[in-house]
PDB file of C-alpha atoms in Angstrom:
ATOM      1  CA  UNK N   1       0.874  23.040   0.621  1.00 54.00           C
ATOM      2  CA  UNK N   2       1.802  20.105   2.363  1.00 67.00           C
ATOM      3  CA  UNK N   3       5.682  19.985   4.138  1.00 80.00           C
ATOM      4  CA  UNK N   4       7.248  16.632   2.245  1.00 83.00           C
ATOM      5  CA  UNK N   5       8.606  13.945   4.902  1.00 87.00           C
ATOM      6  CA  UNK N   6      12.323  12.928   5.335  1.00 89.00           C
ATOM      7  CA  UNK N   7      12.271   9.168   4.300  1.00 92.00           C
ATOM      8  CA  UNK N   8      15.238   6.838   4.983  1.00 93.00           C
ATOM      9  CA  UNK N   9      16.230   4.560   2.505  1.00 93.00           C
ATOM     10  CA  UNK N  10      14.063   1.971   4.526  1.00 94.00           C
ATOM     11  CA  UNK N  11      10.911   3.776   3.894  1.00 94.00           C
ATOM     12  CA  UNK N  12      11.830   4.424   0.428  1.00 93.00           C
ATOM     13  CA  UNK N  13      11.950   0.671  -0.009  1.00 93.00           C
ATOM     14  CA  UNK N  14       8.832   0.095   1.847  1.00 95.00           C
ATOM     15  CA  UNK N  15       7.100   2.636  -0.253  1.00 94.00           C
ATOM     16  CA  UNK N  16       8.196   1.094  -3.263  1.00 92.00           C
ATOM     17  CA  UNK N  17       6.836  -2.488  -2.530  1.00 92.00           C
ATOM     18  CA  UNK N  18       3.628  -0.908  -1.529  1.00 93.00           C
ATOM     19  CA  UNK N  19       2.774   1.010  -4.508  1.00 89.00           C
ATOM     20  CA  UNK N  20       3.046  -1.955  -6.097  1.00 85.00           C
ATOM     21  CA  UNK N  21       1.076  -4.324  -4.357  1.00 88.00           C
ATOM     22  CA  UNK N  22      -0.547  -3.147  -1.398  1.00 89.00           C
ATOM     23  CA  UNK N  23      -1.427  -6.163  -0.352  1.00 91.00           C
ATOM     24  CA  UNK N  24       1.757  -7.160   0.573  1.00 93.00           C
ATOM     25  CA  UNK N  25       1.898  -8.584   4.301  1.00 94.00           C
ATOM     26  CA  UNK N  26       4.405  -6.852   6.844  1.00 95.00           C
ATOM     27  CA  UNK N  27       6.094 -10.287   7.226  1.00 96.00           C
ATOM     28  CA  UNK N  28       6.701 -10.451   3.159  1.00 96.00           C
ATOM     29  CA  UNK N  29       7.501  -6.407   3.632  1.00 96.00           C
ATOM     30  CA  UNK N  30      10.187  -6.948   6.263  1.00 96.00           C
ATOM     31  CA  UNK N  31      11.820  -9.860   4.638  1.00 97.00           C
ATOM     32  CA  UNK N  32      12.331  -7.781   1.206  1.00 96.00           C
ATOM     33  CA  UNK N  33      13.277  -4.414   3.033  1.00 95.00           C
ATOM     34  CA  UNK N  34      15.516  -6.626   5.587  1.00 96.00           C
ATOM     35  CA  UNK N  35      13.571  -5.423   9.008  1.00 96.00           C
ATOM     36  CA  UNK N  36      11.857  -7.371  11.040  1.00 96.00           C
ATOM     37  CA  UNK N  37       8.222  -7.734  10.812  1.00 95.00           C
ATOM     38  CA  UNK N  38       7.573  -5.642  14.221  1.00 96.00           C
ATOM     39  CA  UNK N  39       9.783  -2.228  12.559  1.00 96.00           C
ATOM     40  CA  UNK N  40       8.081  -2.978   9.424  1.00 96.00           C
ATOM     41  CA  UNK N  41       4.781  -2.562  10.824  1.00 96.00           C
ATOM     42  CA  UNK N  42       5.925   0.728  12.998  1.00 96.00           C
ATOM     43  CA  UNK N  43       7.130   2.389   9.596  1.00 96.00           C
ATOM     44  CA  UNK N  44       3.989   1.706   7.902  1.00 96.00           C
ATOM     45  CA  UNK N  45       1.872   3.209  10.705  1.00 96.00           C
ATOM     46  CA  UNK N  46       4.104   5.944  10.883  1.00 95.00           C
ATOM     47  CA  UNK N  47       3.642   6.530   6.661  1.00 95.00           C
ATOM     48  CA  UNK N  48       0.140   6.710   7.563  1.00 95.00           C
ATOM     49  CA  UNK N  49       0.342   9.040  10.288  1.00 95.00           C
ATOM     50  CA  UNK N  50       2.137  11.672   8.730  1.00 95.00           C
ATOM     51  CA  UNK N  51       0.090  11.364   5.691  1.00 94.00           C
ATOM     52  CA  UNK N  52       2.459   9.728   3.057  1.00 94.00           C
ATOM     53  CA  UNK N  53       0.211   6.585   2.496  1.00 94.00           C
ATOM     54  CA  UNK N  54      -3.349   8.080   2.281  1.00 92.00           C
ATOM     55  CA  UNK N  55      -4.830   4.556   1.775  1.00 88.00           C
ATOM     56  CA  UNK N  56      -5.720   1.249  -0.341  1.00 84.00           C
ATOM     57  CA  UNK N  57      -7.948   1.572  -3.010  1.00 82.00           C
ATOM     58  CA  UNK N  58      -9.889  -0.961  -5.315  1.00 83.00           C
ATOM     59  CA  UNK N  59      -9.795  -0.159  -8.848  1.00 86.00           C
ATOM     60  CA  UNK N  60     -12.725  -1.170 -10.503  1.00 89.00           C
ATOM     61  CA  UNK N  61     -13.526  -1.418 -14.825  1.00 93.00           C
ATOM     62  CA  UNK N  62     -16.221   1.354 -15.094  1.00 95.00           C
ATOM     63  CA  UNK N  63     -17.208  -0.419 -18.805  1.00 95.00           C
ATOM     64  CA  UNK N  64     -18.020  -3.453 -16.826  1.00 96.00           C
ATOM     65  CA  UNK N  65     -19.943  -1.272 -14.380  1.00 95.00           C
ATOM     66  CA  UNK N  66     -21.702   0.259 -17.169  1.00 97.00           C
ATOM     67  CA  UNK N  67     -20.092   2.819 -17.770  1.00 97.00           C
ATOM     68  CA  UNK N  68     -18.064   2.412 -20.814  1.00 96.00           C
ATOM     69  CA  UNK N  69     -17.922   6.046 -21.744  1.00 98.00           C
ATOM     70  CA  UNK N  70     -15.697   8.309 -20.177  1.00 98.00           C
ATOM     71  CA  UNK N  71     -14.973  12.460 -20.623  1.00 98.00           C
ATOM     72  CA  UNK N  72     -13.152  15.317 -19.252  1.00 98.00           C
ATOM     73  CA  UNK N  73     -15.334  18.697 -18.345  1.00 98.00           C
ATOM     74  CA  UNK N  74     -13.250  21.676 -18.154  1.00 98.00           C
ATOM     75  CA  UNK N  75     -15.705  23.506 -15.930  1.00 98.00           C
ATOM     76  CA  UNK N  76     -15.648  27.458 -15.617  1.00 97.00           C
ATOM     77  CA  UNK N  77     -17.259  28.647 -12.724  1.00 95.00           C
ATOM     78  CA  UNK N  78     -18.373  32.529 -12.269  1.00 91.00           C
ATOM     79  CA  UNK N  79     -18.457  34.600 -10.056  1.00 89.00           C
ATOM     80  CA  UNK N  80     -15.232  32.042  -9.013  1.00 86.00           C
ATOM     81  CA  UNK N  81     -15.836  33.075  -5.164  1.00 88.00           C
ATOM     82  CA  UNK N  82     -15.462  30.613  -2.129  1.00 89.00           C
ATOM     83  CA  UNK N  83     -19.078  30.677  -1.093  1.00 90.00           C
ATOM     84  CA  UNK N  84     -19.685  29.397  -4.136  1.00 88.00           C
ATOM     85  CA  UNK N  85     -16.667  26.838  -5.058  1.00 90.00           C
ATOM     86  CA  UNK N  86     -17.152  24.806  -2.081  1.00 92.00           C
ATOM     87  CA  UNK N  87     -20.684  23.935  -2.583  1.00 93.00           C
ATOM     88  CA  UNK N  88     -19.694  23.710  -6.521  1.00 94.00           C
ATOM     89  CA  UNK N  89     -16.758  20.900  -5.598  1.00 96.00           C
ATOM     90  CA  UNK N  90     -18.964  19.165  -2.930  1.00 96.00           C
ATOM     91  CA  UNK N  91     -22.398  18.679  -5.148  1.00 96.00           C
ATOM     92  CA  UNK N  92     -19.700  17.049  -8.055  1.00 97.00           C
ATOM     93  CA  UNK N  93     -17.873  14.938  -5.934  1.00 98.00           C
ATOM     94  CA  UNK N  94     -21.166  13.719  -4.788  1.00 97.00           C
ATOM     95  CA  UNK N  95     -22.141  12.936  -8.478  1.00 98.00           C
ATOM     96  CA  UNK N  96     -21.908   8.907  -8.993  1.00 96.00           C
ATOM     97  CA  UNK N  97     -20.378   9.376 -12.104  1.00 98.00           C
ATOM     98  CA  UNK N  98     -17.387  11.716 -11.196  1.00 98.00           C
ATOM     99  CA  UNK N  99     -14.302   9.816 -11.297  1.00 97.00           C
ATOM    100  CA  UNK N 100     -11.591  12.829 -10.268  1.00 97.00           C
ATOM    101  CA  UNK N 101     -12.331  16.638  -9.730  1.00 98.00           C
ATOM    102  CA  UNK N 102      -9.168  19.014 -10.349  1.00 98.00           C
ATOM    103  CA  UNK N 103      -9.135  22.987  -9.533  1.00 96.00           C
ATOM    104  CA  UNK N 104      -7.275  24.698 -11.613  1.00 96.00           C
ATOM    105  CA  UNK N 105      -5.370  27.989 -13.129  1.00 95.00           C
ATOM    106  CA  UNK N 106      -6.142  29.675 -16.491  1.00 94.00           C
ATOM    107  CA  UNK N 107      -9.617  30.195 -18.207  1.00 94.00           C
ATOM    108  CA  UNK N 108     -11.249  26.996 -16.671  1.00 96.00           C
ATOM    109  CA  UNK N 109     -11.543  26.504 -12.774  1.00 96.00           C
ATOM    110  CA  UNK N 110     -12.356  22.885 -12.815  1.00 97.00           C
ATOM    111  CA  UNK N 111     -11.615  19.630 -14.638  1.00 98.00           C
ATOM    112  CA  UNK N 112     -13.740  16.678 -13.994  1.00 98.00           C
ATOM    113  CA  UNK N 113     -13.077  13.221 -15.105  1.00 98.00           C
ATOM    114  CA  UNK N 114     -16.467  11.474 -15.585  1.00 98.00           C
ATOM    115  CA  UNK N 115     -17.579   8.060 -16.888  1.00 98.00           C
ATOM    116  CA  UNK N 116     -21.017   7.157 -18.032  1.00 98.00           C
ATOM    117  CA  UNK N 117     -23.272   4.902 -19.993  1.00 98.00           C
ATOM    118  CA  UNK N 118     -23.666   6.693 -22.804  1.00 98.00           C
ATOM    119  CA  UNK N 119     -24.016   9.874 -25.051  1.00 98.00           C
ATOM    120  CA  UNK N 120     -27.055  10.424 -23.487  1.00 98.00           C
ATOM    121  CA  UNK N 121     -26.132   9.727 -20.338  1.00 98.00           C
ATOM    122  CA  UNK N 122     -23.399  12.401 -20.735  1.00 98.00           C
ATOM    123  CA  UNK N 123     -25.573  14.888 -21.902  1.00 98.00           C
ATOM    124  CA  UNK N 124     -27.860  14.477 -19.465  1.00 98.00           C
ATOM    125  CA  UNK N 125     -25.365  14.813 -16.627  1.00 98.00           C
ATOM    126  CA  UNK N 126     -23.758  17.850 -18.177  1.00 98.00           C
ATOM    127  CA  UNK N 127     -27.200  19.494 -18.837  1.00 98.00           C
ATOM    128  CA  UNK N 128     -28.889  18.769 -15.349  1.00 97.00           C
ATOM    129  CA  UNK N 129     -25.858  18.310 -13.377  1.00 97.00           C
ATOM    130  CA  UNK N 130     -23.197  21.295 -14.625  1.00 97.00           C
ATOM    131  CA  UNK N 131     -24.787  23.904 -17.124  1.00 96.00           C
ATOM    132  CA  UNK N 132     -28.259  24.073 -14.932  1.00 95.00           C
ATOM    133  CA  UNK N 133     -26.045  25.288 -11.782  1.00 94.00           C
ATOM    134  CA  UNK N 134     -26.647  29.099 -11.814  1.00 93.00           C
ATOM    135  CA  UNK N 135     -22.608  29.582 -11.263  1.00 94.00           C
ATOM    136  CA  UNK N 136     -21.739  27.273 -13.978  1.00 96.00           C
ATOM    137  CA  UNK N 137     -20.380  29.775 -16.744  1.00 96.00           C
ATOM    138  CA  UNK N 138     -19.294  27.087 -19.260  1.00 97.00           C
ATOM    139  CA  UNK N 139     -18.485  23.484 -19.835  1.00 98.00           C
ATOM    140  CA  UNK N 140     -16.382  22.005 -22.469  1.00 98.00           C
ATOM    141  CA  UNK N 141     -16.910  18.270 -23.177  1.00 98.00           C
ATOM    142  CA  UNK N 142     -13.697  16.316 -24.414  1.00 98.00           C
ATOM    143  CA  UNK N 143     -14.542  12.451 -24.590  1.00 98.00           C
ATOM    144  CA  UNK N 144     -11.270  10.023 -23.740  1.00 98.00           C
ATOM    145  CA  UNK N 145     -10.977   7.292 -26.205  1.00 97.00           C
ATOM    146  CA  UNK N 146      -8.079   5.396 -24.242  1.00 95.00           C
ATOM    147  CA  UNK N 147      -6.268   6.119 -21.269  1.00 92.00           C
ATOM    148  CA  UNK N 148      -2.837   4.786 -19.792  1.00 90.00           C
ATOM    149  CA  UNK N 149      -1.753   4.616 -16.176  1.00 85.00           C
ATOM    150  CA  UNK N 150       1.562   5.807 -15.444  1.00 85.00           C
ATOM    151  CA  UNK N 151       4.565   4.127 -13.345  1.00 80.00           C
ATOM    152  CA  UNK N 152       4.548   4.539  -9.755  1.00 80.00           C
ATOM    153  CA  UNK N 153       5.139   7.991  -8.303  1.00 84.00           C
ATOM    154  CA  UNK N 154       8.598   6.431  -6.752  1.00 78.00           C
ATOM    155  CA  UNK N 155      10.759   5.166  -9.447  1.00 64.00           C
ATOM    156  CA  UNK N 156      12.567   1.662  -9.121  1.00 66.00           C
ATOM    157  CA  UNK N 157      15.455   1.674  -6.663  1.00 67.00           C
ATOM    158  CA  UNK N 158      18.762   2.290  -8.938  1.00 61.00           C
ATOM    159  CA  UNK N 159      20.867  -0.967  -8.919  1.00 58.00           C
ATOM    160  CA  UNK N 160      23.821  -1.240  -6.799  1.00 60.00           C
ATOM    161  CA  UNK N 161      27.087  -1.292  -8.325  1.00 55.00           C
ATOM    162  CA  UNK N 162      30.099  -3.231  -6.848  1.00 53.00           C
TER     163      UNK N 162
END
């Protein structure tokens, strides 16, 4: 596991802005957070360095791609051994239509978040893809009607009272 980084109340704020919209410039950044544009740009880099911000992503509609439908496969592999897992999790991430692979505890090892075209296009993938791997014990199919992002994984600054 990871050690957690001691953040100051600057990079707090910083964080904040940027989970937000990352597309914020440092001169925008340093006149909210109250630093000048230089410091705000050292902070950032520094974020980056020791691995708090792990990047800027684009987050794309897979319906519009054409892929409207999406599932979760709780995936148990068996024997569950590393000469087998890593190949496992390297052939799914591969897979265009993963969206998210988890390991887990309990009776399944994996969950993976897909989205396809189709029905077909699902069972396809989990016939040819998952259940013709020779480790592949058993997959489970649950099909996500509607899904909800949650808030950011820092909460609002608390207002200041005077």
């Amino acid at each position: 596991m990871a050690d957690s980084v001691v953040l100051d109340p600057v990079d707090l704020h910083l964080l904040r802005l940027l989970q937000n919209d990352a597309r914020t410039t440092y001169r925008d950044l340093a006149a909210q957070v109250g630093v000048a544009p230089s410091t705000c740009l050292d902070r950032v880099t520094r974020l980056r360095r020791a691995g708090v911000i792990l990047g800027h992503r684009l987050e794309l509609d897979p319906a519009r791609l054409g892929r409207g439908l999406q599932a979760l496969l709780l995936v148990q592999v068996r024997p569950h051994r590393r000469e087998l897992v890593g190949p496992f999790v390297e052939r799914i991430r591969a897979l265009p239509e993963s969206r998210t692979v988890f390991h887990l505890t309990g009776p399944d090892d994996y969950l993976v978040h897909v989205a396809v075209a189709d029905m077909t296009d699902l069972q396809r993938l989990v016939l040819d893809e998952f259940t013709s791997r020779r480790e592949v014990a058993r997959v489970e199919t649950r099909l996500i009607f509607q899904q909800w992002e949650c808030g950011p994984l820092l909460p609002p600054a608390a207002p200041e009272t005077t």
